[in-house]
Backbone as JSON, one array per atom type, in Angstrom:
{
  "sequence": "MVVITTMCRLEIENFLRLPELGITYHHKPYAFHPDWVMVHGDEQAIKPHGGLTALDASRRHGKSVVCGHTHRQGISSFTMASGGSVTGVLTGFEVGHLMDERKALYTKGTMNWQKGFGIIYIDKFRVTPVAVPVERDGSFIVEGKRFG",
  "N": [[-182.21, -127.08, 82.09], [-184.44, -129.44, 80.79], [-184.73, -132.81, 80.08], [-186.65, -135.09, 78.41], [-187.32, -138.39, 78.04], [-188.58, -141.19, 76.33], [-189.15, -144.64, 76.49], [-189.15, -146.82, 73.87], [-189.52, -149.88, 72.57], [-187.52, -151.25, 70.04], [-189.08, -152.71, 67.71], [-190.55, -154.51, 65.02], [-193.35, -154.27, 64.86], [-193.85, -151.93, 66.32], [-192.35, -150.08, 64.86], [-193.78, -150.05, 62.45], [-196.09, -149.03, 63.4], [-198.22, -150.66, 64.09], [-199.79, -151.35, 66.45], [-201.22, -148.95, 66.82], [-202.95, -149.08, 64.7], [-204.53, -151.14, 65.35], [-203.64, -153.67, 64.71], [-202.39, -156.89, 65.12], [-199.22, -158.2, 65.42], [-197.77, -161.22, 64.67], [-195.25, -163.15, 65.97], [-194.63, -165.78, 65.75], [-195.62, -168.79, 63.95], [-198.99, -168.42, 62.97], [-201.82, -169.94, 63.96], [-204.76, -170.34, 62.38], [-206.68, -172.12, 61.99], [-207.3, -175.53, 62.89], [-205.8, -177.15, 61.12], [-204.21, -175.45, 59.64], [-201.7, -172.89, 59.23], [-200.4, -169.52, 59.3], [-197.5, -168.1, 57.96], [-194.5, -166.12, 57.7], [-193.13, -165.51, 54.56], [-190.33, -165.56, 54.2], [-189.2, -167.28, 56.01], [-188.18, -169.64, 55.31], [-186.38, -171.27, 52.62], [-186.86, -169.51, 49.62], [-188.74, -170.5, 46.92], [-188.66, -170.74, 43.27], [-191.16, -170.93, 42.02], [-194.59, -170.12, 42.28], [-196.38, -171.02, 45.19], [-194.8, -173.16, 45.95], [-192.9, -172.48, 47.93], [-194.53, -172.1, 50.17], [-195.63, -174.67, 50.27], [-193.37, -176.2, 50.88], [-192.88, -175.17, 53.41], [-195.17, -176.12, 54.67], [-194.7, -178.82, 54.86], [-192.72, -178.83, 56.75], [-194.03, -177.8, 58.98], [-196.08, -179.57, 59.3], [-198.64, -178.95, 58.79], [-201.04, -177.3, 56.69], [-200.08, -174.36, 54.89], [-200.28, -170.83, 54.62], [-198.76, -168.08, 53.11], [-197.06, -164.94, 52.72], [-194.9, -162.43, 51.37], [-193.16, -163.62, 49.5], [-193.81, -162.65, 47.06], [-194.89, -164.12, 45.11], [-197.55, -165.97, 43.56], [-199.61, -168.7, 44.16], [-200.95, -172.02, 44.47], [-200.25, -175.09, 45.85], [-200.3, -178.6, 46.36], [-199.65, -181.5, 48.43], [-200.09, -184.86, 48.61], [-200.38, -187.32, 51.06], [-200.0, -190.76, 51.24], [-200.5, -194.24, 51.9], [-200.34, -197.67, 51.29], [-202.52, -197.56, 49.59], [-204.32, -195.9, 50.84], [-205.3, -192.61, 51.5], [-203.66, -190.54, 53.7], [-203.46, -187.94, 54.38], [-203.48, -184.48, 53.31], [-201.4, -181.87, 52.43], [-201.3, -178.39, 51.94], [-199.9, -175.64, 50.24], [-200.03, -172.16, 50.11], [-199.38, -169.29, 48.48], [-199.82, -165.86, 48.47], [-199.31, -163.79, 46.64], [-198.67, -160.41, 45.49], [-199.2, -156.84, 45.94], [-197.86, -154.63, 45.09], [-196.37, -151.76, 43.43], [-194.55, -152.59, 40.82], [-192.69, -151.04, 39.51], [-191.44, -149.59, 41.43], [-189.64, -151.28, 42.54], [-186.74, -151.12, 42.11], [-184.43, -152.48, 42.65], [-184.64, -154.97, 41.52], [-184.02, -154.71, 38.9], [-185.89, -154.97, 36.92], [-186.36, -157.66, 36.44], [-187.99, -159.36, 37.89], [-189.69, -162.27, 39.19], [-192.55, -162.35, 39.8], [-195.99, -162.51, 40.88], [-198.81, -160.59, 40.58], [-201.39, -160.15, 42.87], [-203.84, -161.36, 45.26], [-205.02, -163.16, 48.14], [-207.82, -165.17, 49.13], [-209.36, -166.74, 51.83], [-211.57, -169.2, 52.52], [-213.42, -170.43, 55.18], [-215.04, -173.06, 56.73], [-216.71, -175.04, 59.18], [-215.12, -177.42, 59.13], [-213.42, -177.32, 56.92], [-210.92, -175.69, 54.91], [-210.63, -173.47, 52.29], [-208.48, -172.26, 50.02], [-208.17, -169.45, 47.85], [-206.73, -168.13, 45.06], [-206.43, -164.89, 43.82], [-205.78, -163.41, 40.97], [-204.4, -160.28, 39.93], [-204.93, -158.17, 37.26], [-202.96, -156.45, 34.7], [-204.15, -153.96, 34.37], [-205.11, -153.47, 36.85], [-207.5, -154.64, 37.53], [-209.64, -157.25, 38.86], [-211.29, -160.4, 39.53], [-213.77, -161.46, 41.74], [-215.86, -163.77, 43.25], [-217.33, -163.94, 40.88], [-217.69, -161.3, 40.11], [-216.39, -158.45, 38.49], [-213.87, -156.23, 39.49], [-212.44, -152.95, 39.57]],
  "CA": [[-182.65, -127.81, 80.92], [-185.16, -130.66, 81.11], [-184.72, -133.77, 78.99], [-187.67, -136.11, 78.6], [-187.13, -139.51, 77.12], [-189.54, -142.29, 76.46], [-188.59, -145.89, 75.99], [-189.96, -147.54, 72.9], [-188.73, -151.02, 72.1], [-187.36, -151.29, 68.6], [-189.69, -153.93, 67.19], [-191.19, -154.26, 63.73], [-194.72, -153.82, 65.03], [-193.83, -150.53, 66.74], [-191.84, -149.32, 63.74], [-194.87, -149.91, 61.48], [-197.22, -148.46, 64.15], [-199.34, -151.6, 64.01], [-200.73, -151.24, 67.57], [-202.1, -147.8, 66.59], [-203.92, -149.46, 63.69], [-205.29, -152.28, 65.85], [-203.15, -154.87, 64.04], [-201.52, -157.7, 65.96], [-198.11, -158.82, 64.7], [-197.48, -162.52, 65.26], [-193.84, -163.51, 65.78], [-194.56, -167.22, 65.5], [-196.71, -169.19, 63.06], [-200.31, -168.11, 63.49], [-202.78, -170.99, 63.65], [-206.1, -169.78, 62.23], [-207.54, -173.3, 61.85], [-206.49, -176.64, 63.42], [-204.92, -177.75, 60.11], [-203.55, -174.4, 58.85], [-200.98, -171.79, 59.88], [-199.84, -168.45, 58.47], [-196.11, -167.81, 58.28], [-193.86, -165.14, 56.83], [-192.54, -166.26, 53.46], [-188.87, -165.7, 54.18], [-188.76, -168.14, 57.11], [-187.59, -170.81, 54.68], [-185.85, -170.94, 51.3], [-187.9, -169.1, 48.68], [-188.7, -171.28, 45.68], [-188.93, -169.89, 42.12], [-192.5, -171.1, 41.5], [-195.63, -169.8, 43.24], [-197.0, -172.1, 45.95], [-193.85, -174.18, 46.43], [-192.31, -172.05, 49.2], [-195.52, -172.41, 51.21], [-195.75, -176.12, 50.37], [-192.19, -176.65, 51.62], [-193.13, -174.8, 54.82], [-196.22, -176.98, 55.21], [-194.1, -180.11, 55.2], [-191.98, -178.62, 58.0], [-194.96, -177.55, 60.08], [-197.05, -180.65, 59.41], [-199.96, -178.34, 58.58], [-201.08, -176.48, 55.5], [-199.49, -173.04, 55.16], [-200.47, -169.66, 53.76], [-197.7, -167.11, 53.38], [-196.81, -163.81, 51.83], [-193.52, -161.98, 51.28], [-192.43, -164.17, 48.36], [-194.3, -161.9, 45.9], [-195.4, -165.08, 44.15], [-198.91, -166.42, 43.86], [-199.85, -170.05, 43.72], [-201.42, -173.03, 45.41], [-199.72, -176.4, 45.52], [-200.63, -179.57, 47.41], [-198.91, -182.75, 48.53], [-200.94, -185.88, 49.22], [-199.67, -188.4, 51.74], [-200.78, -191.99, 51.14], [-199.78, -195.48, 52.15], [-201.18, -198.85, 51.13], [-203.75, -197.24, 48.88], [-205.18, -195.01, 51.63], [-204.83, -191.24, 51.7], [-203.55, -190.23, 55.13], [-203.54, -186.5, 54.57], [-203.08, -183.59, 52.23], [-200.85, -180.59, 52.85], [-201.42, -177.39, 50.89], [-199.15, -174.4, 50.39], [-200.71, -171.06, 49.42], [-198.7, -168.0, 48.47], [-200.9, -164.95, 48.11], [-198.96, -162.8, 45.63], [-198.3, -159.08, 45.98], [-200.0, -155.72, 45.42], [-196.99, -153.46, 45.0], [-196.04, -151.19, 42.13], [-193.27, -153.2, 40.48], [-191.75, -149.99, 39.06], [-190.73, -149.1, 42.62], [-188.67, -152.31, 42.94], [-185.58, -150.9, 41.24], [-183.4, -153.45, 42.98], [-184.79, -156.17, 40.7], [-183.61, -154.37, 37.53], [-186.96, -155.34, 36.01], [-186.36, -159.1, 36.13], [-188.66, -160.11, 38.96], [-190.58, -163.38, 38.86], [-193.61, -162.15, 40.77], [-197.35, -162.5, 40.38], [-199.65, -159.63, 41.3], [-202.67, -160.71, 43.28], [-204.07, -161.52, 46.69], [-205.67, -164.43, 48.45], [-209.02, -165.25, 49.96], [-209.48, -168.05, 52.47], [-212.91, -169.53, 53.0], [-213.35, -171.42, 56.26], [-216.26, -173.49, 57.4], [-216.37, -175.76, 60.4], [-214.11, -178.45, 58.96], [-212.58, -177.17, 55.73], [-210.33, -174.41, 54.5], [-210.48, -173.41, 50.84], [-207.74, -171.08, 49.59], [-208.46, -169.0, 46.49], [-205.81, -167.12, 44.55], [-207.1, -163.9, 42.98], [-204.79, -162.65, 40.22], [-204.73, -158.91, 39.57], [-204.48, -157.92, 35.89], [-202.1, -155.26, 34.53], [-204.93, -152.73, 34.51], [-205.54, -153.38, 38.25], [-208.79, -155.29, 37.75], [-209.66, -158.64, 39.32], [-212.64, -160.96, 39.65], [-214.06, -162.19, 42.97], [-217.26, -164.22, 43.31], [-217.96, -163.68, 39.6], [-217.84, -159.87, 39.83], [-215.14, -157.76, 38.15], [-213.58, -154.99, 40.21], [-211.32, -152.19, 39.01]],
  "C": [[-183.3, -129.11, 81.4], [-185.15, -131.56, 79.87], [-185.73, -134.85, 79.31], [-187.43, -137.19, 77.57], [-188.23, -140.53, 77.37], [-188.89, -143.53, 75.87], [-189.6, -146.53, 75.04], [-189.09, -148.66, 72.36], [-188.69, -151.02, 70.58], [-187.83, -152.66, 68.1], [-190.45, -153.56, 65.93], [-192.61, -153.73, 63.91], [-194.82, -152.37, 65.49], [-193.36, -149.63, 65.61], [-192.95, -149.05, 62.71], [-196.14, -149.33, 62.1], [-198.46, -149.37, 64.09], [-200.29, -151.52, 65.2], [-201.7, -150.06, 67.4], [-203.21, -148.13, 65.59], [-204.79, -150.64, 64.13], [-204.89, -153.6, 65.21], [-202.19, -155.6, 64.98], [-200.47, -158.37, 65.08], [-197.78, -160.13, 65.41], [-196.04, -162.91, 64.93], [-193.65, -164.99, 65.45], [-195.66, -167.59, 64.51], [-198.06, -168.98, 63.73], [-201.3, -169.18, 63.02], [-204.17, -170.37, 63.58], [-207.14, -170.88, 62.02], [-206.7, -174.47, 62.38], [-205.5, -177.23, 62.42], [-204.11, -176.75, 59.31], [-202.83, -173.39, 59.73], [-200.6, -170.76, 58.83], [-198.41, -168.23, 58.93], [-195.62, -166.73, 57.33], [-193.07, -165.91, 55.79], [-191.04, -166.44, 53.49], [-188.34, -166.51, 55.36], [-188.18, -169.45, 56.6], [-187.05, -170.38, 53.31], [-187.0, -170.6, 50.35], [-187.69, -169.83, 47.36], [-189.09, -170.38, 44.5], [-190.34, -170.0, 41.54], [-193.54, -170.89, 42.59], [-196.25, -171.03, 43.88], [-196.0, -173.07, 46.55], [-193.12, -173.77, 47.71], [-193.25, -172.4, 50.34], [-195.69, -173.92, 51.38], [-194.57, -176.71, 51.15], [-192.35, -176.35, 53.11], [-194.18, -175.72, 55.44], [-195.66, -178.34, 55.61], [-193.29, -180.0, 56.5], [-192.93, -178.51, 59.2], [-195.93, -178.7, 60.3], [-198.48, -180.16, 59.3], [-199.9, -177.57, 57.28], [-200.68, -175.06, 55.87], [-199.96, -172.02, 54.14], [-199.38, -168.67, 54.13], [-197.69, -166.01, 52.34], [-195.32, -163.61, 51.73], [-192.76, -162.52, 50.08], [-192.73, -163.4, 47.08], [-194.8, -162.83, 44.8], [-196.82, -165.48, 44.56], [-199.08, -167.84, 43.33], [-200.33, -170.94, 44.85], [-200.88, -174.36, 44.94], [-200.0, -177.34, 46.68], [-199.79, -180.82, 47.3], [-199.8, -183.74, 49.26], [-200.08, -186.98, 49.82], [-200.58, -189.64, 51.69], [-199.89, -193.18, 51.41], [-200.76, -196.64, 52.0], [-202.5, -198.57, 50.45], [-204.7, -196.34, 49.64], [-204.53, -193.64, 51.78], [-204.83, -190.95, 53.2], [-203.6, -188.74, 55.41], [-203.11, -185.73, 53.33], [-202.57, -182.3, 52.86], [-200.91, -179.63, 51.67], [-200.57, -176.18, 51.24], [-199.8, -173.33, 49.53], [-199.88, -169.8, 49.59], [-199.63, -166.99, 47.82], [-200.57, -163.93, 47.03], [-198.55, -161.48, 46.26], [-199.2, -158.02, 45.35], [-199.15, -154.47, 45.24], [-196.87, -152.96, 43.56], [-194.64, -151.68, 41.78], [-192.24, -152.18, 40.03], [-190.94, -149.43, 40.22], [-189.65, -150.07, 43.08], [-187.44, -152.23, 42.04], [-184.48, -151.93, 41.47], [-183.51, -154.72, 42.16], [-184.28, -155.97, 39.27], [-184.63, -154.88, 36.5], [-187.05, -156.82, 35.69], [-187.04, -159.94, 37.2], [-189.56, -161.21, 38.4], [-191.72, -163.37, 39.88], [-194.97, -162.21, 40.09], [-198.19, -161.56, 41.24], [-200.98, -160.28, 41.62], [-202.78, -160.74, 44.79], [-204.81, -162.83, 46.91], [-206.91, -164.25, 49.3], [-209.03, -166.65, 50.56], [-210.89, -168.19, 53.01], [-212.77, -170.63, 54.05], [-214.76, -171.76, 56.7], [-215.82, -174.32, 58.59], [-215.19, -176.7, 60.25], [-213.1, -178.19, 57.85], [-212.08, -175.75, 55.56], [-210.15, -174.48, 52.99], [-209.73, -172.13, 50.48], [-208.08, -170.74, 48.14], [-207.47, -167.9, 46.13], [-206.57, -166.2, 43.61], [-206.03, -163.09, 42.25], [-205.31, -161.24, 39.92], [-204.11, -158.64, 38.2], [-203.63, -156.65, 35.83], [-202.85, -153.96, 34.72], [-205.47, -152.55, 35.93], [-206.86, -154.07, 38.53], [-208.6, -156.73, 38.22], [-211.1, -159.09, 39.45], [-212.73, -161.75, 40.96], [-215.55, -162.51, 42.97], [-218.01, -163.87, 42.02], [-218.14, -162.21, 39.25], [-216.48, -159.25, 39.57], [-215.05, -156.45, 38.94], [-212.44, -154.29, 39.5], [-211.53, -151.7, 37.61]]
}
């Protein structure tokens, strides 16, 4: 009898077959701009209002934050100022979710989630987050055009 075994490390990226899809899983905050990072939403306490979990994370990181996993959608900002001068602005962006809520039986139908996704526009110096809500019928509007 011949037994062949292969070693595969039990990691989320392997479990989800992300390498096969050409997707890189980042274990640490991912800096996609000098002033912004992406983090997983459950790395801090989840707040009940969209945007506030990411804003709380931004204050910890000292950079603006975009996150998912909270199933909430929202953008919230915090302006830092002293002596009448603005020293900086931190923004938290939670992108929402695209799941079928009927499959989330564990919520017993009482979830506080917002269906949608996010778009981030980046130019040389600025990042502009845009929350795109998805309606009950699955439609949404981007750049003035309705989809769905």
